[in-house]
Coordinates of C-alpha atoms in Angstrom, one line a residue:
X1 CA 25.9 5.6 -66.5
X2 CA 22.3 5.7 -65.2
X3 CA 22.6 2.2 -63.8
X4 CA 25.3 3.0 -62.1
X5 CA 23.9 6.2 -60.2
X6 CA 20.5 4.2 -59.8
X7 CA 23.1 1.0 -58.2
X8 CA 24.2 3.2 -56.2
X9 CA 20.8 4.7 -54.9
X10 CA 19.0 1.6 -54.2
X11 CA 22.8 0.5 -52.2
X12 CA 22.8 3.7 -50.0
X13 CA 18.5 3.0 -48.8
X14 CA 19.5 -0.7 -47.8
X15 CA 22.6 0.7 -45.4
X16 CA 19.9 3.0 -44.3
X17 CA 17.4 0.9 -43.9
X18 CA 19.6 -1.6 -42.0
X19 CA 21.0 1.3 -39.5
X20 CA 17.6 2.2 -38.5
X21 CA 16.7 -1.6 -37.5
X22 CA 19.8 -1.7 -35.3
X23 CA 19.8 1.2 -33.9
X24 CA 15.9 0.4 -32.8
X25 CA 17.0 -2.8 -31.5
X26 CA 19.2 -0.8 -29.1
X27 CA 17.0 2.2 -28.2
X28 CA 13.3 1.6 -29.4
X29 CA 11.0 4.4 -29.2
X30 CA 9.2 5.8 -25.8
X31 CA 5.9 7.5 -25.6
X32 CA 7.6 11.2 -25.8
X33 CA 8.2 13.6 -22.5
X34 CA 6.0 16.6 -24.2
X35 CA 2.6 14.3 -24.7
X36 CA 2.9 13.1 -21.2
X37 CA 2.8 16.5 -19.8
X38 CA 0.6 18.1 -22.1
X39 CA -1.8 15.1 -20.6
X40 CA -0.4 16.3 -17.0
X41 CA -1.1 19.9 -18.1
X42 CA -4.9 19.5 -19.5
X43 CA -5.6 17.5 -16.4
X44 CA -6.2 14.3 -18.3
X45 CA -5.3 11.2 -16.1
X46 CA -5.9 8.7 -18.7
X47 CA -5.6 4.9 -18.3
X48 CA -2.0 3.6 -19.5
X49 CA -2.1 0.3 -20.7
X50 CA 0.6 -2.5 -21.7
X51 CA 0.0 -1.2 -25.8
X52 CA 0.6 2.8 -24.8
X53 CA 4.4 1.5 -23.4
X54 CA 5.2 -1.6 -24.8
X55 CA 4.3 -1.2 -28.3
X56 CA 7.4 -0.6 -29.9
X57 CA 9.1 -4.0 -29.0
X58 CA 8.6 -6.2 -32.3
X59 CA 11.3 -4.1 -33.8
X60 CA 14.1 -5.6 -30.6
X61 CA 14.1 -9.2 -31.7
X62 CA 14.5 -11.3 -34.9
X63 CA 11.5 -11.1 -36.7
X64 CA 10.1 -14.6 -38.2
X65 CA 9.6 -16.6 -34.9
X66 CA 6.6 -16.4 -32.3
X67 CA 6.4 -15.2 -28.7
X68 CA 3.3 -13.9 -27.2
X69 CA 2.4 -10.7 -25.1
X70 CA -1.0 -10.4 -23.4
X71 CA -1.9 -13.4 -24.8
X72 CA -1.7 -12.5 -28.5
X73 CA 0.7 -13.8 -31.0
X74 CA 3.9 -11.0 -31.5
X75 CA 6.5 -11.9 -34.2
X76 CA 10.0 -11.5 -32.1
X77 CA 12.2 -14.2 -30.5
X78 CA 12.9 -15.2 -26.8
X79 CA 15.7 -16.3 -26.1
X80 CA 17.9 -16.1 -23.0
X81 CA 20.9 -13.5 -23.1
X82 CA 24.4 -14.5 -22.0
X83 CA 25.3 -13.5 -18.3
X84 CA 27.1 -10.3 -16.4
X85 CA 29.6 -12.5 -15.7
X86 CA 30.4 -13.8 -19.6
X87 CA 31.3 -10.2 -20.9
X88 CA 33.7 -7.4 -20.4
X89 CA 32.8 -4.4 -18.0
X90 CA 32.8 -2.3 -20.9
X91 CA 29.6 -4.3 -22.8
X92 CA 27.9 -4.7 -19.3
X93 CA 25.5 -1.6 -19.9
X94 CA 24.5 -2.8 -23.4
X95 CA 24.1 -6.3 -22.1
X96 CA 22.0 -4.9 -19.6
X97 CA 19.5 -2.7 -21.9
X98 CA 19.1 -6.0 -23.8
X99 CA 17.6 -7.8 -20.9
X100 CA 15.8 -4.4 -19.5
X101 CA 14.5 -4.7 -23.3
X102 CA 13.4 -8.1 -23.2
X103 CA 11.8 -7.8 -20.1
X104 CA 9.9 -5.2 -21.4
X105 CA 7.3 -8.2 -23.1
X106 CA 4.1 -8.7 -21.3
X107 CA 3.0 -12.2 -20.8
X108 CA -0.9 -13.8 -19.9
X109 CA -0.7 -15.1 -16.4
X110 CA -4.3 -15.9 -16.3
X111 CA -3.6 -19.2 -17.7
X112 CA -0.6 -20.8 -16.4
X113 CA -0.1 -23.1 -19.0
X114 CA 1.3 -20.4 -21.4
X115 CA 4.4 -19.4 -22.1
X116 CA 6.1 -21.4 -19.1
X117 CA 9.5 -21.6 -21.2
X118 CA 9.1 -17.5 -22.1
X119 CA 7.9 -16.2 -18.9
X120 CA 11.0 -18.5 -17.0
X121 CA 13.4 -17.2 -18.8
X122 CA 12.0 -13.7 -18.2
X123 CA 12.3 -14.7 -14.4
X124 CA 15.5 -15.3 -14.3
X125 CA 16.6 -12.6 -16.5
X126 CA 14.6 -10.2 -13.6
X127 CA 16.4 -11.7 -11.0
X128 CA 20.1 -11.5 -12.5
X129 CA 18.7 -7.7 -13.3
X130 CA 18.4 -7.4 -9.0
X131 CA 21.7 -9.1 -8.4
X132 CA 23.1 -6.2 -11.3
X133 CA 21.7 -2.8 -10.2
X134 CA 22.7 -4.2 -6.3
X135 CA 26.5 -5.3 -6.6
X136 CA 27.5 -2.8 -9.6
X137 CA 29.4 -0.2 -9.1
X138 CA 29.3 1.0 -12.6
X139 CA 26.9 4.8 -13.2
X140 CA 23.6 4.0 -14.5
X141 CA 24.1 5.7 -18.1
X142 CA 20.9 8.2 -19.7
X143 CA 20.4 6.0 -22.1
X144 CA 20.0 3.1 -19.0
X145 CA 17.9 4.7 -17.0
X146 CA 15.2 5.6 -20.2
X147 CA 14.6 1.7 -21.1
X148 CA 14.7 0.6 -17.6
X149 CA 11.7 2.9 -16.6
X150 CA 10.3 2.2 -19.6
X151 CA 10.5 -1.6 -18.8
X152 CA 9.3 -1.1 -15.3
X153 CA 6.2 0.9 -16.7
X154 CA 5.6 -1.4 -19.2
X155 CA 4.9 -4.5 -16.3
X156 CA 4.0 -2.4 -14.0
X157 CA 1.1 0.2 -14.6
X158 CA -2.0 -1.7 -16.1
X159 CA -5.5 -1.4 -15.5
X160 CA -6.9 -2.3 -12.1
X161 CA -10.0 -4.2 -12.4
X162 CA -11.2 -4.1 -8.5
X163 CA -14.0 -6.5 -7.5
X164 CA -17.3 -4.9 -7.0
X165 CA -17.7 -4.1 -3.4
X166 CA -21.0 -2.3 -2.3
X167 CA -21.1 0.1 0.2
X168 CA -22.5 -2.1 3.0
X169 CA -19.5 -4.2 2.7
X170 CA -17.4 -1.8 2.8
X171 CA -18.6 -1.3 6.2
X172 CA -17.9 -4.2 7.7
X173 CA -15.0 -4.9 5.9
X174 CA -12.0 -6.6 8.2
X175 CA -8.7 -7.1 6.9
X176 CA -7.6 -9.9 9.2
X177 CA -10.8 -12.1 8.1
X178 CA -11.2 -11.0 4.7
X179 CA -9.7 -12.7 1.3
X180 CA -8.0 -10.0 -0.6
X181 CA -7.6 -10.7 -4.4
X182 CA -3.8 -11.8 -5.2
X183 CA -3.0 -11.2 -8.8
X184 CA -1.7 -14.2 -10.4
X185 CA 0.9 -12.4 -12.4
X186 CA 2.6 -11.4 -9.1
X187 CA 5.9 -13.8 -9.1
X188 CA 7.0 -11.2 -11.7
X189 CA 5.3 -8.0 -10.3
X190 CA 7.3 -8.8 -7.6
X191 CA 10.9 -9.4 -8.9
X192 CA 10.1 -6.1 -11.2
X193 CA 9.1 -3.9 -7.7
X194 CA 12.5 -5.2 -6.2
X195 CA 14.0 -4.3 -9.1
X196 CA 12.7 -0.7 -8.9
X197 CA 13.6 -0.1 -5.2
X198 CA 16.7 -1.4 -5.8
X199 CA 17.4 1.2 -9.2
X200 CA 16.2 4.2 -7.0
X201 CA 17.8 3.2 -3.8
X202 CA 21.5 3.1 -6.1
X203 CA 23.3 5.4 -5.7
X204 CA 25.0 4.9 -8.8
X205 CA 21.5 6.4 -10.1
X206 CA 21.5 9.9 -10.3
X207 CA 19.1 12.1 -8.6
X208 CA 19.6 14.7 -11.8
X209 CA 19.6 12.2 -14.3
X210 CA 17.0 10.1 -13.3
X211 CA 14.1 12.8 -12.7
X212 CA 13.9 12.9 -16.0
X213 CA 12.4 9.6 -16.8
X214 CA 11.0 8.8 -12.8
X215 CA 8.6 12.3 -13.6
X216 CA 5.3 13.2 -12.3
X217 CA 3.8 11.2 -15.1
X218 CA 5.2 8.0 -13.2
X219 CA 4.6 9.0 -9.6
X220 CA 1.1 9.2 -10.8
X221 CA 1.0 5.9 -12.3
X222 CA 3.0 4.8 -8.9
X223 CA -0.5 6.1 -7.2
X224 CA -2.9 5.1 -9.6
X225 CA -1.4 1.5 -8.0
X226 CA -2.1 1.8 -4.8
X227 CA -5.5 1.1 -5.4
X228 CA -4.5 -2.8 -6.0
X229 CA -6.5 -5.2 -4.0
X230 CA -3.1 -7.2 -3.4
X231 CA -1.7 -6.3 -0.1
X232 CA 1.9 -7.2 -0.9
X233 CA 1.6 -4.7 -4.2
X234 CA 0.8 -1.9 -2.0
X235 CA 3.4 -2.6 0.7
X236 CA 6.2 -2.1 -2.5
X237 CA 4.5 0.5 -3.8
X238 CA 4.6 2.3 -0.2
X239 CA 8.4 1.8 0.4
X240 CA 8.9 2.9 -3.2
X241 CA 7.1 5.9 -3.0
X242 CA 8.7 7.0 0.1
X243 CA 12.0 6.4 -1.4
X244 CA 11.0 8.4 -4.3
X245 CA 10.0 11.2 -1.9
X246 CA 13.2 11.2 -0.6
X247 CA 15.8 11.1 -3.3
X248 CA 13.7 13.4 -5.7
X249 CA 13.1 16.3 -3.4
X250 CA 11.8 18.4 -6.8
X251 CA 8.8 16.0 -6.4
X252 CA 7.9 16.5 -3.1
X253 CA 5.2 19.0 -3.5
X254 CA 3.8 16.9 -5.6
X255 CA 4.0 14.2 -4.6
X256 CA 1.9 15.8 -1.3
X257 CA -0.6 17.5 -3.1
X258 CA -1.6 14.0 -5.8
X259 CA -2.2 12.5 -2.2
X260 CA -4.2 14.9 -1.5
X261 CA -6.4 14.6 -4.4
X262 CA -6.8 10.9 -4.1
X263 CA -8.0 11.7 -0.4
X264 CA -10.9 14.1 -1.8
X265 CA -11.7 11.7 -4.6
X266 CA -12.1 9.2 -1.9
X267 CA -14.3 11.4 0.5
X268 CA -16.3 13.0 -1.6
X269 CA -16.9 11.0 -4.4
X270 CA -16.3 7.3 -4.3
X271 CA -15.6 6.1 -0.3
X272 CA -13.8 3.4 -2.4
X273 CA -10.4 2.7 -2.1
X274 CA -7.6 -0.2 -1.0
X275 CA -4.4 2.3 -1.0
X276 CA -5.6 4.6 1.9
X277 CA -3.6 3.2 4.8
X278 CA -0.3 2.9 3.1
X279 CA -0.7 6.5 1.9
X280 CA -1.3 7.5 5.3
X281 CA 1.4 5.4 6.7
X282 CA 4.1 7.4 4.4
X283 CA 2.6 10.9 5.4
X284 CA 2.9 10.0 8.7
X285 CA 6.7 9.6 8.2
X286 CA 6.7 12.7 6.2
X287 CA 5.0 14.8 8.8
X288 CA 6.9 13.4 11.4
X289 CA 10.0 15.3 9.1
X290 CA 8.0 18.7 8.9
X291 CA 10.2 21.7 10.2
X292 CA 9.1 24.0 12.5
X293 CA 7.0 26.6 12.5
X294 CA 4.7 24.4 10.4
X295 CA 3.9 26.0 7.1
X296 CA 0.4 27.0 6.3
X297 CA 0.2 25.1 3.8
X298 CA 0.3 21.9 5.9
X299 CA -2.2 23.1 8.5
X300 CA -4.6 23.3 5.3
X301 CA -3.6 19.6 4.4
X302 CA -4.5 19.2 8.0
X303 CA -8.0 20.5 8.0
X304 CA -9.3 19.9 4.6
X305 CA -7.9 16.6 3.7
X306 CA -6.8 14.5 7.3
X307 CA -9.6 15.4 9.4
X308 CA -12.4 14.8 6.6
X309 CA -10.9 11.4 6.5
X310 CA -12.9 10.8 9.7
X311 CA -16.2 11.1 7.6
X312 CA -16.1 7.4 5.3
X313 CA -17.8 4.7 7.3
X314 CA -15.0 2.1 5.7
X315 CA -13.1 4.3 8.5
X316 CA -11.6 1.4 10.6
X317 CA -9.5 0.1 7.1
X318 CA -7.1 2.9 8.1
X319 CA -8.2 5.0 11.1
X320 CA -4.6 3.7 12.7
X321 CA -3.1 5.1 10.1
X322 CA -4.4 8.4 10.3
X323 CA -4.6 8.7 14.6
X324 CA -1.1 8.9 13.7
X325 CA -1.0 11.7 11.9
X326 CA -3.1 13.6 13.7
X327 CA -1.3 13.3 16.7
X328 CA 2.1 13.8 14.9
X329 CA 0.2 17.2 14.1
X330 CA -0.9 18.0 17.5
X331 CA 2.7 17.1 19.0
X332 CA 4.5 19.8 16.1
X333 CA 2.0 22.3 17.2
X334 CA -0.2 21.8 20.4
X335 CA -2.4 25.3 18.9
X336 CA -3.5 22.9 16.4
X337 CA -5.7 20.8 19.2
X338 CA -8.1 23.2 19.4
X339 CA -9.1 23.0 15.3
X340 CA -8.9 18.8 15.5
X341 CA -10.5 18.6 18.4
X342 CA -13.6 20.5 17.0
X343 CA -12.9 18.7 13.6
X344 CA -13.4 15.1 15.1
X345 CA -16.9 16.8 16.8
X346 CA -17.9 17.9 13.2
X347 CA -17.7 14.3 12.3
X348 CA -18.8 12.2 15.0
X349 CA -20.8 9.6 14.4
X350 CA -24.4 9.2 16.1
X351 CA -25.7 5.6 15.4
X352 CA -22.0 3.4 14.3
X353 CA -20.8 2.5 18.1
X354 CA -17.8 0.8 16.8
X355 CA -16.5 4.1 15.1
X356 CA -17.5 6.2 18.5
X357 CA -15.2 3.6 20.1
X358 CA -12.5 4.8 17.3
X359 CA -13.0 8.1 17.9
X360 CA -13.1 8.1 21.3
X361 CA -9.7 6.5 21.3
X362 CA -8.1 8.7 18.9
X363 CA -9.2 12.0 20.9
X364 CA -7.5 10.9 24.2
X365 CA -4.5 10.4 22.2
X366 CA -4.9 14.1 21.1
X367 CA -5.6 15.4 24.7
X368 CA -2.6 14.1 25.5
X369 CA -1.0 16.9 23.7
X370 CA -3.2 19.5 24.6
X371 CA -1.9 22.7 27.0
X372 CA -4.5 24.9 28.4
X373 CA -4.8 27.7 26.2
X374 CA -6.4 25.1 23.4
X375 CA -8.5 22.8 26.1
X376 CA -10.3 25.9 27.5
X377 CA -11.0 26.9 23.5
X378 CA -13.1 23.7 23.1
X379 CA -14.0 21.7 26.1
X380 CA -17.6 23.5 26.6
X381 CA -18.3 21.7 23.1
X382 CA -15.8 18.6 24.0
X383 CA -17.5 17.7 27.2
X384 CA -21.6 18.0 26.0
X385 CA -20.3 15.0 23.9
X386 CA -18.8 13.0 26.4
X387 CA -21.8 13.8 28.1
X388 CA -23.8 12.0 25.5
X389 CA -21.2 9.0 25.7
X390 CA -21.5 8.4 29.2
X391 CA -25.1 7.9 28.9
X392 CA -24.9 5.5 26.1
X393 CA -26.2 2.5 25.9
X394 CA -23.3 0.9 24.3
X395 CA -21.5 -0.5 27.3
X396 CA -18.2 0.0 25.3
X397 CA -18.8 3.6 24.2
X398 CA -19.3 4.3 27.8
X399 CA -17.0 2.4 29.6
X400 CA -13.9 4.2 26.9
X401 CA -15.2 7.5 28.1
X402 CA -14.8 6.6 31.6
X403 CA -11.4 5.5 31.2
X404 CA -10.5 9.3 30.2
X405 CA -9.9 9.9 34.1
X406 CA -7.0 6.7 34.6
X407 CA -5.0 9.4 32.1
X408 CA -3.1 12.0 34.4
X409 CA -2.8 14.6 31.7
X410 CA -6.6 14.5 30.8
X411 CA -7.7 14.1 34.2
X412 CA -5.1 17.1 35.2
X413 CA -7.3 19.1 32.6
X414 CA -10.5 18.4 33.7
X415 CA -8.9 18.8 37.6
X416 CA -7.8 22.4 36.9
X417 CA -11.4 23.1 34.9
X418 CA -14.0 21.1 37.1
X419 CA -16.2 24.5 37.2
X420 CA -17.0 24.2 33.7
X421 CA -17.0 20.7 33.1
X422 CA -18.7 19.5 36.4
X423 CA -22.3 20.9 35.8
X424 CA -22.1 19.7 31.9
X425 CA -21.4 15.9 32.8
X426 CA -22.7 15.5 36.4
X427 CA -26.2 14.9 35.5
X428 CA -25.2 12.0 33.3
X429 CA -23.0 10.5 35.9
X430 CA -25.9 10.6 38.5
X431 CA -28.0 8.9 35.8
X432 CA -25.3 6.1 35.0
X433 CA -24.8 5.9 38.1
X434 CA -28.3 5.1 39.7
X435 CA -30.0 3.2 36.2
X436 CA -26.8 2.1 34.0
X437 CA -27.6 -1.8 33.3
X438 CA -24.0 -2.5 33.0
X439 CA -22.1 -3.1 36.3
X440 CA -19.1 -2.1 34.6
X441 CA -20.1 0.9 33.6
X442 CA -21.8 1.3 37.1
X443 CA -18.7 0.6 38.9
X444 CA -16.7 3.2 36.8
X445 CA -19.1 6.1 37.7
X446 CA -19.2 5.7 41.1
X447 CA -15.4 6.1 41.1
X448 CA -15.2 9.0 38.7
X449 CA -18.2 10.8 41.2
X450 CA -16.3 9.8 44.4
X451 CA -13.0 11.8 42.2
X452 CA -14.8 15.2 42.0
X453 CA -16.7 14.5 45.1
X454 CA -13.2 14.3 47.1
X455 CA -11.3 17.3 45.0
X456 CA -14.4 20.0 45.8
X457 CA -17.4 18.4 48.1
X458 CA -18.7 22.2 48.0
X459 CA -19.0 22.2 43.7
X460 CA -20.2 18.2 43.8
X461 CA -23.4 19.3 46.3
X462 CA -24.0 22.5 44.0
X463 CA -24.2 20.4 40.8
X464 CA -26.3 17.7 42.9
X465 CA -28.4 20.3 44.3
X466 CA -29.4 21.7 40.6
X467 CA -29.6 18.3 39.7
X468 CA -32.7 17.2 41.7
X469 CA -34.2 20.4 41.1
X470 CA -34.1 19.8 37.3
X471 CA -35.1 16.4 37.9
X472 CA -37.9 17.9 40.3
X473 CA -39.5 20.0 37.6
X474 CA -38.9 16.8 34.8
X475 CA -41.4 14.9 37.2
X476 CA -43.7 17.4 37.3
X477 CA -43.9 17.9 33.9
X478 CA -44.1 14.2 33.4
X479 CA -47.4 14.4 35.8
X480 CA -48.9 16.9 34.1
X481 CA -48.4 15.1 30.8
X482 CA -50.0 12.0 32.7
X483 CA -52.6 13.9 33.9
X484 CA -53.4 15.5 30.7
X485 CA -53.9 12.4 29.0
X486 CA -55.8 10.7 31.6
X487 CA -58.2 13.2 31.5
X488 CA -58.5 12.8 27.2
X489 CA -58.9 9.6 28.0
X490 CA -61.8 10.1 30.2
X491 CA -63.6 12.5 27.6
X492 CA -63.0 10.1 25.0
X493 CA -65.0 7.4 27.1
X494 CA -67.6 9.6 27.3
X495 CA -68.4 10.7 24.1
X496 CA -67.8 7.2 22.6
X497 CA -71.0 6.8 21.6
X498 CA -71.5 10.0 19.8
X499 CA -69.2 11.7 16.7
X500 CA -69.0 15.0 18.1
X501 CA -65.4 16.0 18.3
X502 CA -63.5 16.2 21.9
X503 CA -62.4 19.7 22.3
X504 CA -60.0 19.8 25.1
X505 CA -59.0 23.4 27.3

């Protein structure tokens, strides 16, 4: 009797035993939803590597034979799965959680001699996954959706290790004439970022279904990638993003203010980073979506995030980027002109001529947008600099000031204010235009003097007037200076040969 009960027994912890093994070949286990926001929640960022995701895949493959995954020996099986085409509709979504699944293992592309059978079946299996989540017309399951994130995550969010770039490089940094670093695993990277535009861009995905997996935890994985020194990663990772943006319209605000954060990590902290254009280039598209009235909380974004973005001296890596959402700013709401306007005076630069150049460009594009009401608010402040750029030595600096009065708008503005703005910049225009070494620059002056010279000949001899009196009493002072030292000079001489002190009245 007892060896029948304990036949039993022993019987009933094998059938278990085996029921858990296939049912974690089918649906092995994922770091849990909770611990992933209780890291969100304490503010902890941490670094998510191939083990935190990927652990858990010994258990989908017959244990006994050798693969390998970052290099090190794993005891599972790689073998190719049969195709879409070989079984019935009806097994298609299991089929396809066993390739999601086997996809899910992480092979060493730093030496290329490893693994070439492994990692070309894992190719192809990729690429039949794209041709799948394009043509079907079958709704992506839960249980779908959990191990394909989980696979996307697993080849997707790794440590960056960026090459050490000091500051003074940074500087000079150009994009057309520098290398960037390609990572060598990318022939896969790619394939997997298709296959992730392709998921979220399906409409057989749901929106409801979906934000439960594709979370904040993954958009801020997503981000943590932008800072990849491979162009082609950020370029996915920008139309990706923006897709996310806008089939997941519960991430939104988010989505907004983790941009943000990178951008004040980036300005005030590190001035280090690759992703800063492509981030830019979705917010311009964002922006460009804003409804009117513009909410305050965008104007903040505006001021405390955009504008500082001026202050990095690595400024030329994206300032295209970010001209354009400015302007896209300005043209929503031409009150905001006066605020930028000031914002791009906080920040101007005072030795780095290729930046004024920059900045020079980027503030016509903003006066083109500017009414009145804002250009009287600023242009006492706005035209003391100009001032300074149309005496500066930079040919270039000067000559992109100059070219303010070919724009009608601009020079419509300054037409309409010439009371103000003539006394601030005439004496710099007589100054170009008498000792400027450039004949450029010369030639530009002239005409600009000859503009305000025909539109109020009465104002023009004022300002001259004041002029050579100011330059009247700047002589005499510069004699009396002279004078003064010519007469130390004298006493000097004549006490030369004594040590008594020269006390000058």
């Amino acid at each position: 009797m007892l060896k029948q009960i304990f036949n039993k027994v022993s019987r009933k912890q094998s059938k278990s035993s085996k029921n858990q093994e296939s049912l974690s070949a089918v649906t092995p286990n994922l770091t849990s939803s909770s611990s992933k926001r209780s890291d969100l929640g304490s503010g902890n960022s941490r670094k998510l590597v191939n083990v935190d995701i990927s652990s858990p895949l010994d258990s989908r493959f017959n244990p006994g034979e050798k693969n390998f995954r970052n290099g090190n020996p794993v005891s599972v099986s790689y073998e190719a799965l049969p195709s879409f085409r070989d079984v019935s509709s009806n097994e298609k979504q299991n089929l396809f959680i066993k390739k999601v699944a086997m996809c899910s293992i992480i092979f060493d592309f730093t030496d290329p001699t490893k693994n070439l059978k492994e990692k070309e079946i894992k190719r192809q299996t990729l690429l039949e996954l794209v041709d799948f989540v394009a043509s079907s017309n079958v709704k992506f399951t839960e249980s779908v959706m959990q191990e394909f994130v989980k696979m996307v995550s697993a080849n997707l969010f790794r440590e960056l290790t960026p090459q050490p770039r000091d500051l003074k490089i940074m500087e000079s940094y150009d994009l057309e004439e520098e290398e960037p670093c390609m990572d060598p695993s990318w022939p896969h990277l790619q394939i997997v970022y298709e296959l992730l535009l392709r998921f979220i861009a399906s409409p057989e995905a749901d929106a409801k279904i979906a934000k439960k997996y594709i979370d904040h935890y993954f958009v801020l994985k997503l981000l943590d990638m932008f800072d990849s020194e491979d162009p082609r990663e950020r370029e996915y990772l920008k139309t990706i993003l923006h897709r996310v943006y806008g089939k997941f319209m519960v991430h939104r605000p988010f989505i907004r203010k983790s941009i943000n954060n990178i951008f004040y990590r980036f300005v005030l902290e590190t001035e280090k980073h690759n992703g800063i254009a492509e981030l830019l280039e979705i917010l311009g598209s964002i922006i460009n979506g804003f409804a009117l009235p513009l909410k305050e909380e965008h104007k903040l974004f505006l001021s405390r995030s955009l504008i500082p973005l001026h202050k990095p001296k690595c400024l030329a890596m994206y300032h295209q980027q970010l001209s354009y959402c400015i302007t896209q700013f300005v043209e929503k709401d031409c009150k905001l002109a006066d605020m930028v306007i000031k914002g791009l005076l906080k920040y101007w630069p005072v030795t780095n001529s290729s930046k004024e150049i920059m900045f020079l460009s980027e503030l016509e594009e903003v006066l083109e947008a500017t009414q009145q009401p804002e250009f009287h608010r600023c242009m006492v402040l706005l035209f003391k600099q100009i001032s300074r750029c149309l005496n500066s030595l930079h040919f270039q600096v000067a000559e992109r000031v100059l070219f303010f009065w070919n724009n009608d708008h601009i020079e419509n503005l300054i037409r309409q204010n010439r009371k103000v703005i003539l006394p601030i910049i005439f004496p710099a225009l007589e100054r170009n235009g008498r000792y400027h070494w450039n004949q450029a620059v010369h030639s530009l002056t002239l005409n600009v003097r000859k503009i305000f010279f025909d539109l109020d000949p009465e104002l023009f001899n004022e300002c001259l007037l004041n002029f050579q009196e100011e330059e009247a009493k700047e002589d005499k002072i510069k004699s009396r200076r002279e004078a003064t030292w010519k007469r130390l000079e004298e006493i000097a001489a004549d006490k030369a040969s004594s040590n008594e002190a020269v006390l000058v009245h």
